[in-house]
Short mmCIF file of C-alpha atoms in Angstrom, two decimals:
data_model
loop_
_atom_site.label_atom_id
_atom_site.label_comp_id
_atom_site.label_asym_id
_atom_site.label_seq_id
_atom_site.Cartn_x
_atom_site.Cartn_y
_atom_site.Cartn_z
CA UNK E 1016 -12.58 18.99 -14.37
CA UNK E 1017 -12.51 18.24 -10.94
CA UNK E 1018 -16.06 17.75 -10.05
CA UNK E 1019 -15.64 14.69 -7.61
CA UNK E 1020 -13.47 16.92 -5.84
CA UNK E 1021 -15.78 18.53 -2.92
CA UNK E 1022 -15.15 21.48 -0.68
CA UNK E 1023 -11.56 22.07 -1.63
CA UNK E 1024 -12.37 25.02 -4.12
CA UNK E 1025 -9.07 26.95 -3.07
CA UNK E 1026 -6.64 24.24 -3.92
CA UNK E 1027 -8.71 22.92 -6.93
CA UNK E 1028 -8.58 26.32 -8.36
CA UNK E 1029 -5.00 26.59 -7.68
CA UNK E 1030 -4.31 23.16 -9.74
CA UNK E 1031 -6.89 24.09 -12.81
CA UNK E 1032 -4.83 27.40 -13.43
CA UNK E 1033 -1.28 25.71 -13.31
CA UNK E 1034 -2.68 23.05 -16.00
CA UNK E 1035 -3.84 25.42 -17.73
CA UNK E 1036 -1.14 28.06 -18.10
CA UNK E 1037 1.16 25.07 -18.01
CA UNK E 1038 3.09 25.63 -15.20
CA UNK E 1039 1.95 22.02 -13.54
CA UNK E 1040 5.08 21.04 -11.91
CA UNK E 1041 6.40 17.02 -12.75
CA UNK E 1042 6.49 16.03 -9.47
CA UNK E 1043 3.69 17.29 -6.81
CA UNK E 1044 2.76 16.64 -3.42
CA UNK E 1045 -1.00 16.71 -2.38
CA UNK E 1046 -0.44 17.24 1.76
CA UNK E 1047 -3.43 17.74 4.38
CA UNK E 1048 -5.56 15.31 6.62
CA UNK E 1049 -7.17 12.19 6.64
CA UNK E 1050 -10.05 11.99 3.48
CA UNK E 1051 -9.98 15.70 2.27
CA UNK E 1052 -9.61 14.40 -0.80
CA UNK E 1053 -5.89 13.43 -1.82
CA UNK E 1054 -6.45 10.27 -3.38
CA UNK E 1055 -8.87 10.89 -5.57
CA UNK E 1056 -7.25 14.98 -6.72
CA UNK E 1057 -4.39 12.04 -7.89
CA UNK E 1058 -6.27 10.26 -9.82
CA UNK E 1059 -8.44 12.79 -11.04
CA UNK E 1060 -5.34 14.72 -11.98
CA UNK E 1061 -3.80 11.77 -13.59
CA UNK E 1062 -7.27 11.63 -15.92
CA UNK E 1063 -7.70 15.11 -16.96
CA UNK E 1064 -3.73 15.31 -17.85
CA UNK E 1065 -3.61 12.29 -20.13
CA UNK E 1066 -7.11 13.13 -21.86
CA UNK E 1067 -7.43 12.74 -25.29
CA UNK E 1068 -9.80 15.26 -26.00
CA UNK E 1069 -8.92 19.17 -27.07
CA UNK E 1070 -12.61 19.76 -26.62
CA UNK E 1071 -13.78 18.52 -23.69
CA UNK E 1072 -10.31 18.01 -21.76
CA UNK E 1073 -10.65 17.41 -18.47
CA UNK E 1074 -14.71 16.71 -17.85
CA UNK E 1075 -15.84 14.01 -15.88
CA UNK E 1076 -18.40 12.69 -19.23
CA UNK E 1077 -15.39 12.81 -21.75
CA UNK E 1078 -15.99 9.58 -23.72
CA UNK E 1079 -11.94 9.24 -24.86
CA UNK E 1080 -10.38 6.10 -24.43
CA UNK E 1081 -7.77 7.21 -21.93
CA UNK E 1082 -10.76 9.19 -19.78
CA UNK E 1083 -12.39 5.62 -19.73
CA UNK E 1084 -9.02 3.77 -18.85
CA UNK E 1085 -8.68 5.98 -16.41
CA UNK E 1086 -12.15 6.09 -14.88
CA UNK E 1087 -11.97 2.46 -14.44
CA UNK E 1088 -8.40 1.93 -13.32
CA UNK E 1089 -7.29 0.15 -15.99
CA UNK E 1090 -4.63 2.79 -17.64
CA UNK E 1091 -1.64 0.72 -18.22
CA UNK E 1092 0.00 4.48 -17.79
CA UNK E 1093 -0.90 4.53 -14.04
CA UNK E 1094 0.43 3.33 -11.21
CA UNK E 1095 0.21 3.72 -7.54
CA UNK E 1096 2.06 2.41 -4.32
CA UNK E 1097 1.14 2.86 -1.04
CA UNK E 1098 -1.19 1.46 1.86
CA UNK E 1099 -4.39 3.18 2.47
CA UNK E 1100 -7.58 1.82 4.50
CA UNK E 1101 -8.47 -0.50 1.76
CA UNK E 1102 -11.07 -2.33 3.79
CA UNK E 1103 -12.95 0.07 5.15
CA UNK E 1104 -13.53 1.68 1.81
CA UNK E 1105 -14.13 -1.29 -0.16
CA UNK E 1106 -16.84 -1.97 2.25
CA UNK E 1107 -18.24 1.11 2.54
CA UNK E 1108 -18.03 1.26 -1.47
CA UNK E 1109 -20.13 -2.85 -1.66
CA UNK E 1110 -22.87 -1.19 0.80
CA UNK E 1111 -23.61 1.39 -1.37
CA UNK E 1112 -23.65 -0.89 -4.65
CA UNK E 1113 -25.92 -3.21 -2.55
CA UNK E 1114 -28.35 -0.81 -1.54
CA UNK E 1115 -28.34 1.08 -5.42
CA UNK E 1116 -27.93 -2.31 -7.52
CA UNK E 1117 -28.80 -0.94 -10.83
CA UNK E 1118 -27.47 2.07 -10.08
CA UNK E 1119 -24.46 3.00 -12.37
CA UNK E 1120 -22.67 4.96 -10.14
CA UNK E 1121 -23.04 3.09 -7.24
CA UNK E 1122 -21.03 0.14 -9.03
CA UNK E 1123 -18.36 1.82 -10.51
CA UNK E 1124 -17.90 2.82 -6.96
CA UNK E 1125 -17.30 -0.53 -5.97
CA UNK E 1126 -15.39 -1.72 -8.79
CA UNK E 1127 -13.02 1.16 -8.21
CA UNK E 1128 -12.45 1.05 -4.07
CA UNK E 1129 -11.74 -3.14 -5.13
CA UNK E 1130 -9.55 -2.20 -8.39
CA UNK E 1131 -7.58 1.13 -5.87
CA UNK E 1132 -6.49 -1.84 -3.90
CA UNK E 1133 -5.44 -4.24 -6.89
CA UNK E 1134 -3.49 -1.70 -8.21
CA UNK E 1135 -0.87 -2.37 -5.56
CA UNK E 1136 -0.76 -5.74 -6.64
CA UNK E 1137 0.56 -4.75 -10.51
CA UNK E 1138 3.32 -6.94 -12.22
CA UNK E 1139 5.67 -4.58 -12.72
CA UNK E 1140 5.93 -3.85 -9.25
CA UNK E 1141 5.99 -7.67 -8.50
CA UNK E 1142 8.42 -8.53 -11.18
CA UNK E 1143 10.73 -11.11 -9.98
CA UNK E 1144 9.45 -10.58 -6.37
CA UNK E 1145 8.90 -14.57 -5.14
CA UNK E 1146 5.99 -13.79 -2.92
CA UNK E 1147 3.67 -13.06 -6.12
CA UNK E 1148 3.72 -16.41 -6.98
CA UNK E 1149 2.16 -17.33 -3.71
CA UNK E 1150 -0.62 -14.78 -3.84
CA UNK E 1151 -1.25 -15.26 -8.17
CA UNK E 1152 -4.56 -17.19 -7.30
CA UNK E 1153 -5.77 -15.09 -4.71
CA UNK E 1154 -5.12 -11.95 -7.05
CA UNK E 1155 -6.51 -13.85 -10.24
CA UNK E 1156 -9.99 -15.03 -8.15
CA UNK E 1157 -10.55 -11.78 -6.99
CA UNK E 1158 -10.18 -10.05 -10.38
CA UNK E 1159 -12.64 -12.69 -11.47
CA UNK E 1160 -15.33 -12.14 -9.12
CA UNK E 1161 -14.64 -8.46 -10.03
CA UNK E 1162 -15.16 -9.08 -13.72
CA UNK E 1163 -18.28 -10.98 -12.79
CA UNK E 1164 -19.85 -8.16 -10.83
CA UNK E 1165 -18.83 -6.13 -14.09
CA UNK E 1166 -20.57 -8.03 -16.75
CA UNK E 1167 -23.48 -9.19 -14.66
CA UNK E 1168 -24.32 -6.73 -12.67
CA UNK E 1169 -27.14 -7.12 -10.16
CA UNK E 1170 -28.54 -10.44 -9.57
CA UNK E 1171 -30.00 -12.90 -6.32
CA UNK E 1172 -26.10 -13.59 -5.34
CA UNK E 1173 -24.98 -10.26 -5.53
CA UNK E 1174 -24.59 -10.14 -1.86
CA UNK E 1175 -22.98 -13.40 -1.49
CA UNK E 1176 -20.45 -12.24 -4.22
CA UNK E 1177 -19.62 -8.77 -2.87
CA UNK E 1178 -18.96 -10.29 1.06
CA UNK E 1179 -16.56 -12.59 -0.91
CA UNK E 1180 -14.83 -10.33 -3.13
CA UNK E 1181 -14.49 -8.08 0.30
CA UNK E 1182 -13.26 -11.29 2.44
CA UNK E 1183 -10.67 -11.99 -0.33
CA UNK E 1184 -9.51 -8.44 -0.66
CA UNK E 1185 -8.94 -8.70 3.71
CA UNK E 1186 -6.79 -11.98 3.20
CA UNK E 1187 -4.46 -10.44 0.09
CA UNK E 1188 -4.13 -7.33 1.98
CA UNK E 1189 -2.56 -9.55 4.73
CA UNK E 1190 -0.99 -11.82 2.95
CA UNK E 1191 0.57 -9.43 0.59
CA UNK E 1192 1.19 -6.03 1.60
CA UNK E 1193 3.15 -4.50 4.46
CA UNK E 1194 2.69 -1.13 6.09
CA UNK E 1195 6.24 0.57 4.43
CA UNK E 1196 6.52 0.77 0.75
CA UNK E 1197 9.29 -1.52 0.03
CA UNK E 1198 12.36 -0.29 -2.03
CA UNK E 1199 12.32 -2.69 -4.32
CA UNK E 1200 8.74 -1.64 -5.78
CA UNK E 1201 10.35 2.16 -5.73
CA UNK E 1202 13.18 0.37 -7.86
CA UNK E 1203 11.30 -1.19 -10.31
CA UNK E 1204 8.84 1.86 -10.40
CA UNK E 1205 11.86 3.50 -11.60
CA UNK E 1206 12.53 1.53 -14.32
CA UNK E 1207 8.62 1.37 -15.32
CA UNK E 1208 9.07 5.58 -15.76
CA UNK E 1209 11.89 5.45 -18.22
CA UNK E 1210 9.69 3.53 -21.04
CA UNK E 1211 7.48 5.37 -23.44
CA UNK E 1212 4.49 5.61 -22.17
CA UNK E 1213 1.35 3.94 -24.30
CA UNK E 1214 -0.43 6.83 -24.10
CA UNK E 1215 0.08 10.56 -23.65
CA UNK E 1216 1.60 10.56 -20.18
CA UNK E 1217 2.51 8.36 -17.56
CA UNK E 1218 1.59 8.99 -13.88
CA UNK E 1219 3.09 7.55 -10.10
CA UNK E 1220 1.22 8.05 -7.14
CA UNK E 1221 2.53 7.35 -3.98
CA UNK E 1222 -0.58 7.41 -1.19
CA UNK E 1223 0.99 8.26 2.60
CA UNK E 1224 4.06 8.65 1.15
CA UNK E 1225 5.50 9.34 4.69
CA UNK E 1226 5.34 5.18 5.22
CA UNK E 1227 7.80 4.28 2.80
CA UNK E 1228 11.54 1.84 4.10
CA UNK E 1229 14.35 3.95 4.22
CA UNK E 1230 16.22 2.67 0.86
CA UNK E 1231 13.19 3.45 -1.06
CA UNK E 1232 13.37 7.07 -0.24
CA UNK E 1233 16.55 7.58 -1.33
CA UNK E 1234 15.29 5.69 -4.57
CA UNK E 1235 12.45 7.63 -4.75
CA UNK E 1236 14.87 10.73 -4.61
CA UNK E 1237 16.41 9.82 -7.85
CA UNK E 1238 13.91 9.51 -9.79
CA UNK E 1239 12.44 13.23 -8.27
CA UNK E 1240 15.63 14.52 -9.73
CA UNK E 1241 15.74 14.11 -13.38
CA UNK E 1242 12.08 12.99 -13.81
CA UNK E 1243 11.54 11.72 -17.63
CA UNK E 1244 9.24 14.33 -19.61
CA UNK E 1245 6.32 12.37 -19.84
CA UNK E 1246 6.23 11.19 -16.26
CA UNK E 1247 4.73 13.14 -13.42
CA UNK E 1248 4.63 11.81 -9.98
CA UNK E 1249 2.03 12.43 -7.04
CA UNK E 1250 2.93 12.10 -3.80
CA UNK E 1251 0.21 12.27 -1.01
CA UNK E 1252 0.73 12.71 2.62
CA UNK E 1253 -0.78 13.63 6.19
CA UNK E 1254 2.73 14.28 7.65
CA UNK E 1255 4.90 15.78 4.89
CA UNK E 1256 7.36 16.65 7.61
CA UNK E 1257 8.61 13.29 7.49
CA UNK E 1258 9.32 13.01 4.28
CA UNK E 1259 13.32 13.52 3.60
CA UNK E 1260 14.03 17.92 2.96
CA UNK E 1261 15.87 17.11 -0.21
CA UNK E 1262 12.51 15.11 -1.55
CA UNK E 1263 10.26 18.60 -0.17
CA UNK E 1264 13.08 20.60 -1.95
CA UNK E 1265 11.53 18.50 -5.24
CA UNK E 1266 7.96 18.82 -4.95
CA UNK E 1267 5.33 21.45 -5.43
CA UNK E 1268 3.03 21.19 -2.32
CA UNK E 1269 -0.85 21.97 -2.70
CA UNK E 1270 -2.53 22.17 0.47
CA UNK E 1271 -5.79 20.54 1.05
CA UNK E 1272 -7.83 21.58 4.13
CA UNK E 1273 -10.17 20.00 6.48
CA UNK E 1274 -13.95 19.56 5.76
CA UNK E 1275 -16.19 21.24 7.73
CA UNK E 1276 -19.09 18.74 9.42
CA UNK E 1277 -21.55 19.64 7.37
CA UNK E 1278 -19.45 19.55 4.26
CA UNK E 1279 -18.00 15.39 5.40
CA UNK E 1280 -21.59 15.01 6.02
CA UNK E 1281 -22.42 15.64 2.15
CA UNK E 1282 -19.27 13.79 0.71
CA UNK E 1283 -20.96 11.08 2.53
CA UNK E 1284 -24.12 11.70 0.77
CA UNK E 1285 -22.69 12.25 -2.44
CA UNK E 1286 -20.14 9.35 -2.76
CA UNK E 1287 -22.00 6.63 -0.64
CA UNK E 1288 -25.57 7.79 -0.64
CA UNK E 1289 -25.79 7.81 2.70
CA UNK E 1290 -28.44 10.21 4.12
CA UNK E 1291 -29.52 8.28 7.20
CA UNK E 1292 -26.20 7.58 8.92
CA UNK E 1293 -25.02 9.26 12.36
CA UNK E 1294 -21.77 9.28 11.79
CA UNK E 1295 -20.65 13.10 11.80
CA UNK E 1296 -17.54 12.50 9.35
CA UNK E 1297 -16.06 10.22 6.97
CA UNK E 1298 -13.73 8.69 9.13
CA UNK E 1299 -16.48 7.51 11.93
CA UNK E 1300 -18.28 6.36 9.05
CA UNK E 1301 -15.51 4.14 7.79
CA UNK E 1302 -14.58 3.21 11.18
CA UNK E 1303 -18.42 1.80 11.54
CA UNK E 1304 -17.39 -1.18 8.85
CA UNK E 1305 -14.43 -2.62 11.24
CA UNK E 1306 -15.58 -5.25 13.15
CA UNK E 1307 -14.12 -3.47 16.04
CA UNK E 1308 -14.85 0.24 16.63
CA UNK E 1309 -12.56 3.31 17.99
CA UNK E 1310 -14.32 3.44 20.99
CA UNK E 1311 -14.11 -0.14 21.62
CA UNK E 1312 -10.02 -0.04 20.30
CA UNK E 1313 -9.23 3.13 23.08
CA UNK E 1314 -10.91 1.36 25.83
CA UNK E 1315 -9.40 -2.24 25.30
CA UNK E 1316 -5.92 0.60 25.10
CA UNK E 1317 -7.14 1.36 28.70
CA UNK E 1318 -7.54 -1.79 30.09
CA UNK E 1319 -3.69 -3.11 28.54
CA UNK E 1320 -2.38 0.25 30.14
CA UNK E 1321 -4.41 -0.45 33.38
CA UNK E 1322 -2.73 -4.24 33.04
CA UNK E 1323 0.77 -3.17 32.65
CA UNK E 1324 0.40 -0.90 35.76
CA UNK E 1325 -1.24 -3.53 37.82
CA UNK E 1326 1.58 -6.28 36.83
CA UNK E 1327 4.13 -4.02 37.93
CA UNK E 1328 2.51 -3.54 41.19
CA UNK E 1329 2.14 -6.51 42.17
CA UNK E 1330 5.60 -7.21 41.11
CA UNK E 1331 6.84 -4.72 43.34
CA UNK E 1332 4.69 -6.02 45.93
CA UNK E 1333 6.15 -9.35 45.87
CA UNK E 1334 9.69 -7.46 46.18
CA UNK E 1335 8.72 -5.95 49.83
CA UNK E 1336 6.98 -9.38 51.01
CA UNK E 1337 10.46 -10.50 49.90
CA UNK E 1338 12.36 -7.83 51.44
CA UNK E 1339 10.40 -7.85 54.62
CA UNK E 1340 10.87 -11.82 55.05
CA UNK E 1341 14.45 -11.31 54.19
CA UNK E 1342 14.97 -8.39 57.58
CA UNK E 1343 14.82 -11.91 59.63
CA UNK E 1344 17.92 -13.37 57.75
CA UNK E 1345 20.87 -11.72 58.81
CA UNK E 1346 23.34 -13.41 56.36
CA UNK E 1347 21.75 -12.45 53.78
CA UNK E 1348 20.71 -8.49 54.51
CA UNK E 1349 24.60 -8.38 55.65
CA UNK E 1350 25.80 -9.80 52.43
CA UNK E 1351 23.09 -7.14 50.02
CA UNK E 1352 21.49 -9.82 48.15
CA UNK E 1353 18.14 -8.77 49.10
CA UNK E 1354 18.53 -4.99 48.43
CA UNK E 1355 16.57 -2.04 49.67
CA UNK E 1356 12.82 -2.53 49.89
CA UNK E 1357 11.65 -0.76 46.35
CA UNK E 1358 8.68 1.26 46.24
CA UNK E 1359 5.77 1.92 44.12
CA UNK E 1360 5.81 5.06 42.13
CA UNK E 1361 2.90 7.47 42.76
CA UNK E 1362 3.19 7.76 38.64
CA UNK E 1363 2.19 4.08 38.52
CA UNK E 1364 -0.64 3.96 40.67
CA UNK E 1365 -1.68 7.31 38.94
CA UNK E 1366 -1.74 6.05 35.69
CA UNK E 1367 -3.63 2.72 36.91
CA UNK E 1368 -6.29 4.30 38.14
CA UNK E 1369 -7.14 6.83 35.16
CA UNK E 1370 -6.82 3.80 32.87
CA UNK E 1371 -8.77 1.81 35.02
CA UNK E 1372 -11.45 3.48 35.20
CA UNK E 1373 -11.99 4.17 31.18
CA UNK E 1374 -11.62 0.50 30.74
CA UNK E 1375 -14.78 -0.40 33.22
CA UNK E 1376 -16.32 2.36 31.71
CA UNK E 1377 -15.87 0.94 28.14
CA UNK E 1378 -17.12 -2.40 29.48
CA UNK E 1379 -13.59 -3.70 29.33
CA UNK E 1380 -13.53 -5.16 33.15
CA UNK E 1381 -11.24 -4.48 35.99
CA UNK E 1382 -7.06 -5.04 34.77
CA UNK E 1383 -6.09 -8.78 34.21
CA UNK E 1384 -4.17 -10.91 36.76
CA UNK E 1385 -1.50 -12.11 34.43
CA UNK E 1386 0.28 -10.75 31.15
CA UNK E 1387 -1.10 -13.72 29.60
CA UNK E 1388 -4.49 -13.08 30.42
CA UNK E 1389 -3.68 -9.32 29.49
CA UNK E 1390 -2.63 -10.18 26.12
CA UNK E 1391 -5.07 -12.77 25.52
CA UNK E 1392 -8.06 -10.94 26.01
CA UNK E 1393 -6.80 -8.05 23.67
CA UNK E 1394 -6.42 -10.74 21.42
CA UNK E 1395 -9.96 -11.92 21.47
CA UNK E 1396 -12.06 -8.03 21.99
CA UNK E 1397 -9.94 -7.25 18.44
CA UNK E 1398 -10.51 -10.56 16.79
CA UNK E 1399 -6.87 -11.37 16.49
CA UNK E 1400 -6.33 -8.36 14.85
CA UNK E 1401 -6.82 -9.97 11.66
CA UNK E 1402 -8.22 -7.18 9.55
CA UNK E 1403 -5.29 -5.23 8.28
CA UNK E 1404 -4.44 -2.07 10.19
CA UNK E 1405 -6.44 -2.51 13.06
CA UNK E 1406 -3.49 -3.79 15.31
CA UNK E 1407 -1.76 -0.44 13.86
CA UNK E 1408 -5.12 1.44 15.53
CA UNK E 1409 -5.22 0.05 18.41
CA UNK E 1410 -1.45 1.36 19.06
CA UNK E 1411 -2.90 4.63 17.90
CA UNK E 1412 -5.82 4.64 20.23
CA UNK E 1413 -2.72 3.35 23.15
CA UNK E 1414 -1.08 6.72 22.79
CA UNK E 1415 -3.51 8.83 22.18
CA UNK E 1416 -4.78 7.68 25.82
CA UNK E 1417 -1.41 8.02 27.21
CA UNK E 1418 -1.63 11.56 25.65
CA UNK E 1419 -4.68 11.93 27.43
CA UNK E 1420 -3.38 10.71 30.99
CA UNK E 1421 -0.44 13.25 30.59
CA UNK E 1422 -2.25 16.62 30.43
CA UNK E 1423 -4.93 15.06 33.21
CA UNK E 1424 -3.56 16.58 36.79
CA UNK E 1425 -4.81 13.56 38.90
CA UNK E 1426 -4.23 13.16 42.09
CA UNK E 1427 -0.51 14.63 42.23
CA UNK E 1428 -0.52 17.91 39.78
CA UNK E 1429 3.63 18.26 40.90
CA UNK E 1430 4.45 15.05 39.58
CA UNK E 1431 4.17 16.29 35.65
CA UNK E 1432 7.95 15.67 35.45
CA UNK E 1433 7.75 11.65 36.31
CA UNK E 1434 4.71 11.31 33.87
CA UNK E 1435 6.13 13.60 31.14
CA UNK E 1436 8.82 10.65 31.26
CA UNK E 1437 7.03 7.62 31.79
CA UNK E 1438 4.14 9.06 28.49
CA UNK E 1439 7.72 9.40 26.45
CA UNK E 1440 8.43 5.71 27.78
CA UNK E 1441 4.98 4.44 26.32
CA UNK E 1442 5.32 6.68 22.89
CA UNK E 1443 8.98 5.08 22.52
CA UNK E 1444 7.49 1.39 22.72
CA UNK E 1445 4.56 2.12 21.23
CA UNK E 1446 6.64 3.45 18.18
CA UNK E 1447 8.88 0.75 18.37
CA UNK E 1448 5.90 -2.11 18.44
CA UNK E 1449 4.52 -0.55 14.83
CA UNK E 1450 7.60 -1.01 13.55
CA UNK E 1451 7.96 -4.30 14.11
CA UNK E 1452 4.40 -5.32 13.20
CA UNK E 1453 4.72 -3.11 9.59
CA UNK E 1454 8.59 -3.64 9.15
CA UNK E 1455 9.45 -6.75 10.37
CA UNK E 1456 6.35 -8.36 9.75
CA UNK E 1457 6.05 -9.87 13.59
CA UNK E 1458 2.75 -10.75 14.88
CA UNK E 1459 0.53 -8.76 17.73
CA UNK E 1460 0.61 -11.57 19.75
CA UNK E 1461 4.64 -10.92 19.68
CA UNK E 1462 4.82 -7.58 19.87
CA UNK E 1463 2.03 -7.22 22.45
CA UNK E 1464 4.20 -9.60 25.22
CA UNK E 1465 7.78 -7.41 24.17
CA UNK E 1466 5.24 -4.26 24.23
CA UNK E 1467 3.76 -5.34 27.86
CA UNK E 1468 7.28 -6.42 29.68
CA UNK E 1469 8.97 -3.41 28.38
CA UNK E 1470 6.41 -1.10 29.68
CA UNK E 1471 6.25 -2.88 32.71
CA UNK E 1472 10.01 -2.80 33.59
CA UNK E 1473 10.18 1.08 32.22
CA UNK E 1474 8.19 1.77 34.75
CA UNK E 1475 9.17 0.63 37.54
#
């Protein structure tokens, strides 16, 4: 029970005793970071409660037919909502089956990371939803190829098929799912839980719950209420705070901690086989399948930051030429059109030249000469951003630099006040430009030229 489950004996523990004193709670939250193990505790727990063995209930080998549903994603009891980093896993999961072909846990690996991310793409959360039409083909060729891999196993066009099936999976992801979970799914999720389920029990999980629209909360919160007996629901999270009071008020919270190096280092053996890589934790290792890495992401951050600072100093340079021409008119200093000559805040220069000099030092050049050129060359160093959830990254890597210019003295160490202000100025947009790009489904180029002239005029 449990034994996929790595270095999280404490909270493990704690869950084995509540099943089996039967004290489980219906409705659970699994909170802690980034890959300690959330996901799969859900679907683990989801497994070992709906086994159909008295015998052997909860072990991994347990032959049952709901064990084997479950082990292969295919419980029609089951499922889940929620975005998660779908192709970084998936191709994590295809280099492992690629170097361990005949290897039988290597490809259930693979056909699980693919099947995780089809989940999201179940009828009954698409029912009457007019976008599924548009993405049936995708979905059906992709469960193909998937079936394909299943039957046939290895074979001379294995790696042809899995770079498909993980080029696919990229373009549904994009095509199909946004960064909230939408309240209609919660809706119809809702009226999923109040059939009879076709087995023992039926199970919800909703993966970084904390991303969900506002409506479905609330919908979310009525089903929390008066649960149905034979439904539990798992919610998973890295920032329960944000998650509504009255929805904490509902849920039993089990805390899962952070691995130790060592420890990520053997989940990464374990799961993925890896024993050669240099990565020092699973998400490094993940990040090394994006074509575009963290390092790469935080210094093309640098060089838009160094780009909005230089545009707005040259702006305001083009306001004292104008000023200073303006002294010799007469008319037109009498009559205030020109205005006092504005200067260039010692914040704005600051921040320039600590961004600056992280973007030449991540091989990112000197700041552009226009917002277009700006934008355009973030564009390009991030391949259009097309890989889902990289744009979102690259805002993360934006302010965790500004975070990082903040609590740097510089120059100036009394003018903490002006940059405390101008780093809430870049959260605020920063927050604002992921919500447009998961909520409103707008574009980076978009959001990066509102993003750039908002920063620009903040500032100044």
């Amino acid at each position: 029970m449990f034994e996929n489950i790595l270095y999280q004996n404490q909270v493990i523990d704690q869950l084995k005793s509540d099943i089996q004193n039967g004290s489980l709670a219906p409705s659970i939250l699994f909170s802690g970071p980034e890959y300690s193990g959330k996901g799969t505790a859900s679907l683990e727990l989801a497994r070992v409660q709906s086994c159909e063995n008295e015998t052997l209930r909860g072990n991994w080998n347990c032959s049952c037919s709901s064990c084997i549903r479950h082990k292969n994603l295919v419980s029609p009891d089951l499922l889940i909502l929620g975005r998660r980093r779908f192709f970084e896993e998936i191709s994590a999961s295809s280099g492992t089956f690629l170097r361990n072909p005949e290897n039988p846990g290597s490809k259930m690996l693979f056909l699980r990371s693919v099947r995780k991310f089809l989940l999201r793409f179940n009828n009954i959360l698409w029912e009457d939803d007019p976008k599924l039409g548009k993405l049936k083909n995708q979905i059906d060729n992709l469960e193909e190829e998937l079936e394909d891999i299943e039957i046939a196993g290895g074979n001379a066009d294995l790696n042809k098929k899995c770079e498909g099936i993980v080029k696919k999976a990229v373009k549904l992801q994009a095509d199909g799912l946004g960064e909230l979970i939408p309240i209609a799914q919660i809706r119809r999720a809702a009226y999923w839980s109040r059939l009879a389920p076709l087995g023992r029990h039926k199970y919800i999980i909703l993966e970084n719950a904390e991303n969900m629209q506002e409506g479905a909360k609330n919908s979310l919160l009525k089903i929390l209420e008066e649960p149905p007996p034979y439904l539990s629901i798992i919610l998973t999270s890295t920032r329960p705070m944000i998650l509504l009071p009255t929805m904490l008020s509902r849920l039993r919270e089990y805390r899962f901690a952070g691995r130790k190096t060592e420890e990520e280092k053997e989940v990464l053996n374990r799961i993925f086989r890896e024993t050669q890589t240099m990565a020092s934790s699973i998400e490094l290792y993940l990040d090394s399948f994006l074509p575009v890495k963290s390092d790469t992401l935080y210094a093309l951050g640098a060089f838009f930051a160094a780009s909005v600072a230089a545009e707005a100093v040259r702006e305001t340079r083009v306001k004292n030429r104008a000023y200073s021409t303006g002294q010799t008119n007469v008319n037109a200093a009498n009559e205030g059109l020109l205005g006092s000559s504005p200067d260039i805040p010692e914040v704005l220069i600051d921040l320039g030249k600590y961004t600056a000099d992280i973007a030449e030092t991540g091989a990112m050049g000197r700041p552009a000469g226009s917002v277009k050129e700006a934008i355009q060359k973030v564009l390009d160093t991030a391949e259009q951003f097309e890989i889902p959830g990289l744009f979102r990254r690259f805002l993360k890597h934006c302010s965790a630099l500004i975070s990082s210019w903040l609590h740097n003295k510089g120059n100036n160490p009394n003018s903490s006040l002006e940059k405390s202000i101008a780093a809430e100025l870049w959260h605020r947009e920063l927050n604002r430009s992921a919500a447009e790009n998961d909520s409103f489904n707008i574009g980076p180029p978009m959001v990066l030229e509102r993003l750039f002239e908002a920063l620009k005029t903040g500032m100044l």
